[in-house]
PDB file of C-alpha atoms in Angstrom:
ATOM      1  CA  ALA A  21      30.420  53.996 -93.674  1.00 67.00           C
ATOM      2  CA  ASP A  22      31.028  51.057 -95.863  1.00 81.00           C
ATOM      3  CA  PRO A  23      28.310  50.611 -98.622  1.00 84.00           C
ATOM      4  CA  SER A  24      29.053  47.240 -99.225  1.00 89.00           C
ATOM      5  CA  GLN A  25      28.007  46.105 -96.054  1.00 88.00           C
ATOM      6  CA  PRO A  26      24.464  45.142 -95.415  1.00 89.00           C
ATOM      7  CA  ASN A  27      21.987  47.738 -94.030  1.00 92.00           C
ATOM      8  CA  LEU A  28      21.123  46.320 -90.475  1.00 94.00           C
ATOM      9  CA  ARG A  29      19.749  49.564 -89.086  1.00 94.00           C
ATOM     10  CA  GLN A  30      16.455  49.943 -90.965  1.00 95.00           C
ATOM     11  CA  VAL A  31      13.939  50.044 -87.944  1.00 97.00           C
ATOM     12  CA  HIS A  32      14.894  51.281 -84.508  1.00 97.00           C
ATOM     13  CA  LEU A  33      12.485  50.070 -81.734  1.00 98.00           C
ATOM     14  CA  ILE A  34      12.798  51.040 -78.232  1.00 97.00           C
ATOM     15  CA  PRO A  35      10.568  49.760 -75.216  1.00 97.00           C
ATOM     16  CA  SER A  36       8.369  52.394 -73.640  1.00 97.00           C
ATOM     17  CA  GLU A  37       9.333  50.935 -70.139  1.00 97.00           C
ATOM     18  CA  LEU A  38      12.704  52.376 -70.903  1.00 97.00           C
ATOM     19  CA  LEU A  39      11.363  55.710 -71.133  1.00 97.00           C
ATOM     20  CA  ASP A  40       9.598  55.209 -67.872  1.00 97.00           C
ATOM     21  CA  GLU A  41      12.901  54.241 -66.269  1.00 96.00           C
ATOM     22  CA  LEU A  42      14.594  57.537 -67.762  1.00 96.00           C
ATOM     23  CA  ALA A  43      11.853  59.619 -66.490  1.00 96.00           C
ATOM     24  CA  ALA A  44      12.090  58.179 -62.959  1.00 96.00           C
ATOM     25  CA  GLU A  45      15.900  59.264 -63.295  1.00 95.00           C
ATOM     26  CA  GLY A  46      14.610  62.535 -64.105  1.00 95.00           C
ATOM     27  CA  HIS A  47      14.853  62.443 -67.881  1.00 95.00           C
ATOM     28  CA  GLN A  48      11.878  63.622 -69.780  1.00 93.00           C
ATOM     29  CA  VAL A  49      12.137  61.497 -72.984  1.00 94.00           C
ATOM     30  CA  SER A  50       8.998  60.864 -74.934  1.00 94.00           C
ATOM     31  CA  PRO A  51       8.342  58.201 -77.790  1.00 95.00           C
ATOM     32  CA  GLY A  52      10.090  59.291 -80.638  1.00 94.00           C
ATOM     33  CA  ASP A  53      12.928  61.574 -79.211  1.00 93.00           C
ATOM     34  CA  LEU A  54      15.738  59.305 -79.490  1.00 93.00           C
ATOM     35  CA  GLY A  55      15.005  58.490 -83.177  1.00 91.00           C
ATOM     36  CA  GLU A  56      13.259  55.348 -82.637  1.00 94.00           C
ATOM     37  CA  ASN A  57      10.560  54.408 -85.385  1.00 96.00           C
ATOM     38  CA  ILE A  58       8.437  52.279 -83.266  1.00 97.00           C
ATOM     39  CA  THR A  59       8.162  52.309 -79.227  1.00 97.00           C
ATOM     40  CA  THR A  60       6.969  48.917 -77.928  1.00 97.00           C
ATOM     41  CA  MET A  61       5.261  48.098 -74.694  1.00 96.00           C
ATOM     42  CA  GLY A  62       5.304  44.609 -72.994  1.00 96.00           C
ATOM     43  CA  VAL A  63       8.357  43.126 -75.314  1.00 96.00           C
ATOM     44  CA  GLN A  64      11.510  42.872 -73.691  1.00 94.00           C
ATOM     45  CA  VAL A  65      13.441  44.228 -76.743  1.00 97.00           C
ATOM     46  CA  HIS A  66      16.706  43.920 -75.343  1.00 96.00           C
ATOM     47  CA  ASP A  67      16.542  40.220 -74.551  1.00 96.00           C
ATOM     48  CA  LEU A  68      15.643  39.056 -78.119  1.00 98.00           C
ATOM     49  CA  ALA A  69      17.946  36.932 -80.356  1.00 98.00           C
ATOM     50  CA  VAL A  70      19.594  37.986 -83.492  1.00 98.00           C
ATOM     51  CA  GLY A  71      17.069  37.045 -86.111  1.00 97.00           C
ATOM     52  CA  THR A  72      13.896  37.091 -83.851  1.00 98.00           C
ATOM     53  CA  MET A  73      11.140  38.152 -86.131  1.00 98.00           C
ATOM     54  CA  LEU A  74       8.514  40.739 -85.041  1.00 98.00           C
ATOM     55  CA  ARG A  75       4.967  40.957 -86.675  1.00 98.00           C
ATOM     56  CA  LEU A  76       3.868  44.564 -86.124  1.00 97.00           C
ATOM     57  CA  GLY A  77      -0.004  44.986 -87.159  1.00 94.00           C
ATOM     58  CA  ASP A  78      -1.470  42.600 -89.675  1.00 95.00           C
ATOM     59  CA  THR A  79       1.419  42.220 -92.244  1.00 96.00           C
ATOM     60  CA  ALA A  80       4.605  44.143 -91.200  1.00 98.00           C
ATOM     61  CA  LEU A  81       7.396  41.912 -90.487  1.00 98.00           C
ATOM     62  CA  VAL A  82      10.688  43.015 -88.843  1.00 98.00           C
ATOM     63  CA  ALA A  83      13.845  40.830 -88.246  1.00 98.00           C
ATOM     64  CA  VAL A  84      15.775  41.930 -85.168  1.00 98.00           C
ATOM     65  CA  THR A  85      19.480  42.640 -86.192  1.00 98.00           C
ATOM     66  CA  GLY A  86      21.233  43.670 -82.922  1.00 97.00           C
ATOM     67  CA  LEU A  87      21.541  46.647 -80.381  1.00 97.00           C
ATOM     68  CA  ARG A  88      21.320  50.074 -81.142  1.00 95.00           C
ATOM     69  CA  ASN A  89      24.777  51.966 -80.465  1.00 91.00           C
ATOM     70  CA  PRO A  90      23.854  55.149 -78.570  1.00 89.00           C
ATOM     71  CA  CYS A  91      26.030  57.899 -79.629  1.00 86.00           C
ATOM     72  CA  ALA A  92      27.085  61.448 -78.192  1.00 85.00           C
ATOM     73  CA  GLN A  93      23.798  62.909 -79.848  1.00 88.00           C
ATOM     74  CA  ILE A  94      21.676  61.630 -77.077  1.00 91.00           C
ATOM     75  CA  GLU A  95      24.065  63.533 -74.566  1.00 90.00           C
ATOM     76  CA  GLY A  96      23.286  66.700 -76.665  1.00 88.00           C
ATOM     77  CA  PHE A  97      19.448  65.759 -76.260  1.00 89.00           C
ATOM     78  CA  GLN A  98      19.572  65.884 -72.638  1.00 93.00           C
ATOM     79  CA  PRO A  99      23.032  65.842 -70.406  1.00 94.00           C
ATOM     80  CA  GLY A 100      23.506  62.739 -68.497  1.00 94.00           C
ATOM     81  CA  LEU A 101      21.285  60.619 -70.767  1.00 95.00           C
ATOM     82  CA  LEU A 102      24.016  58.761 -72.529  1.00 95.00           C
ATOM     83  CA  LYS A 103      25.116  57.184 -69.180  1.00 94.00           C
ATOM     84  CA  GLN A 104      21.450  56.073 -68.370  1.00 95.00           C
ATOM     85  CA  VAL A 105      21.435  54.076 -71.861  1.00 95.00           C
ATOM     86  CA  SER A 106      25.238  52.996 -72.326  1.00 94.00           C
ATOM     87  CA  TYR A 107      27.572  52.131 -69.622  1.00 94.00           C
ATOM     88  CA  ARG A 108      29.854  49.410 -68.470  1.00 94.00           C
ATOM     89  CA  ASP A 109      28.531  46.926 -65.623  1.00 94.00           C
ATOM     90  CA  GLU A 110      30.406  45.180 -62.887  1.00 95.00           C
ATOM     91  CA  GLU A 111      32.060  42.861 -65.067  1.00 95.00           C
ATOM     92  CA  HIS A 112      33.185  45.733 -67.143  1.00 95.00           C
ATOM     93  CA  THR A 113      30.974  44.715 -69.947  1.00 93.00           C
ATOM     94  CA  TRP A 114      29.290  47.160 -72.323  1.00 92.00           C
ATOM     95  CA  VAL A 115      25.481  47.498 -71.463  1.00 94.00           C
ATOM     96  CA  ARG A 116      23.471  48.799 -74.256  1.00 94.00           C
ATOM     97  CA  ARG A 117      19.846  49.776 -73.416  1.00 94.00           C
ATOM     98  CA  ALA A 118      18.955  52.247 -76.372  1.00 95.00           C
ATOM     99  CA  GLY A 119      16.783  49.942 -78.073  1.00 96.00           C
ATOM    100  CA  VAL A 120      17.218  47.446 -80.787  1.00 98.00           C
ATOM    101  CA  MET A 121      17.565  47.626 -84.581  1.00 98.00           C
ATOM    102  CA  GLY A 122      15.940  45.523 -87.427  1.00 98.00           C
ATOM    103  CA  VAL A 123      15.406  45.185 -91.113  1.00 98.00           C
ATOM    104  CA  VAL A 124      11.962  45.128 -93.027  1.00 98.00           C
ATOM    105  CA  VAL A 125      11.242  41.551 -94.139  1.00 98.00           C
ATOM    106  CA  PHE A 126       7.679  42.448 -95.233  1.00 98.00           C
ATOM    107  CA  GLY A 127       6.278  45.987 -95.164  1.00 97.00           C
ATOM    108  CA  GLY A 128       2.887  47.188 -93.967  1.00 96.00           C
ATOM    109  CA  VAL A 129       0.851  49.526 -92.064  1.00 96.00           C
ATOM    110  CA  VAL A 130       1.929  49.906 -88.386  1.00 96.00           C
ATOM    111  CA  ARG A 131      -0.531  51.911 -86.026  1.00 96.00           C
ATOM    112  CA  VAL A 132      -0.630  53.174 -82.600  1.00 95.00           C
ATOM    113  CA  GLY A 133      -1.630  50.141 -80.176  1.00 95.00           C
ATOM    114  CA  ASP A 134      -1.110  47.497 -82.756  1.00 97.00           C
ATOM    115  CA  GLU A 135      -0.080  43.933 -81.370  1.00 95.00           C
ATOM    116  CA  ILE A 136       3.559  42.813 -81.621  1.00 97.00           C
ATOM    117  CA  GLU A 137       3.865  39.302 -81.851  1.00 97.00           C
ATOM    118  CA  THR A 138       7.511  37.570 -81.434  1.00 97.00           C
ATOM    119  CA  GLN A 139       8.790  34.571 -83.235  1.00 97.00           C
ATOM    120  CA  PRO A 140      12.345  33.325 -82.077  1.00 97.00           C
ATOM    121  CA  PRO A 141      14.801  32.252 -84.795  1.00 96.00           C
ATOM    122  CA  THR A 142      14.920  28.526 -85.660  1.00 92.00           C
ATOM    123  CA  GLY A 143      18.127  26.584 -84.738  1.00 91.00           C
ATOM    124  CA  PRO A 144      21.003  28.115 -82.388  1.00 92.00           C
ATOM    125  CA  THR A 145      20.511  31.601 -81.059  1.00 95.00           C
ATOM    126  CA  ARG A 146      22.849  34.525 -80.765  1.00 96.00           C
ATOM    127  CA  ARG A 147      22.582  37.239 -78.185  1.00 96.00           C
ATOM    128  CA  LEU A 148      22.245  40.722 -79.443  1.00 97.00           C
ATOM    129  CA  GLU A 149      25.535  42.779 -80.392  1.00 95.00           C
ATOM    130  CA  ARG A 150      26.120  46.345 -81.346  1.00 94.00           C
ATOM    131  CA  VAL A 151      25.076  46.972 -84.972  1.00 93.00           C
TER     132      VAL A 151
END
């Protein structure tokens, strides 16, 4: 919307564990269905801090920038899905579980089954917010 702002949404990562949870709630969502570029396994992406570096494969490096803000298109994909990935908790705080966004720091080939290494940011950490 504002071309003067940095692009913090180059790469979308979503955990396969979320897809499993959605399946348990009756939603059949396969890798890639929600627009993610990378489906992770064993990485708690929603718990990472802003600036966490993710090494994907041998050389690719992605810096985590924030939470994906799910939109109404998800509801169009499957009714009831939006409420599973975006809702208010008991404290009325928005919970966003539709994956995280990042920017490419260094490109490279990423293949199915590649390891993902996480490196937390140096200095004080910031919780992920909607980007």
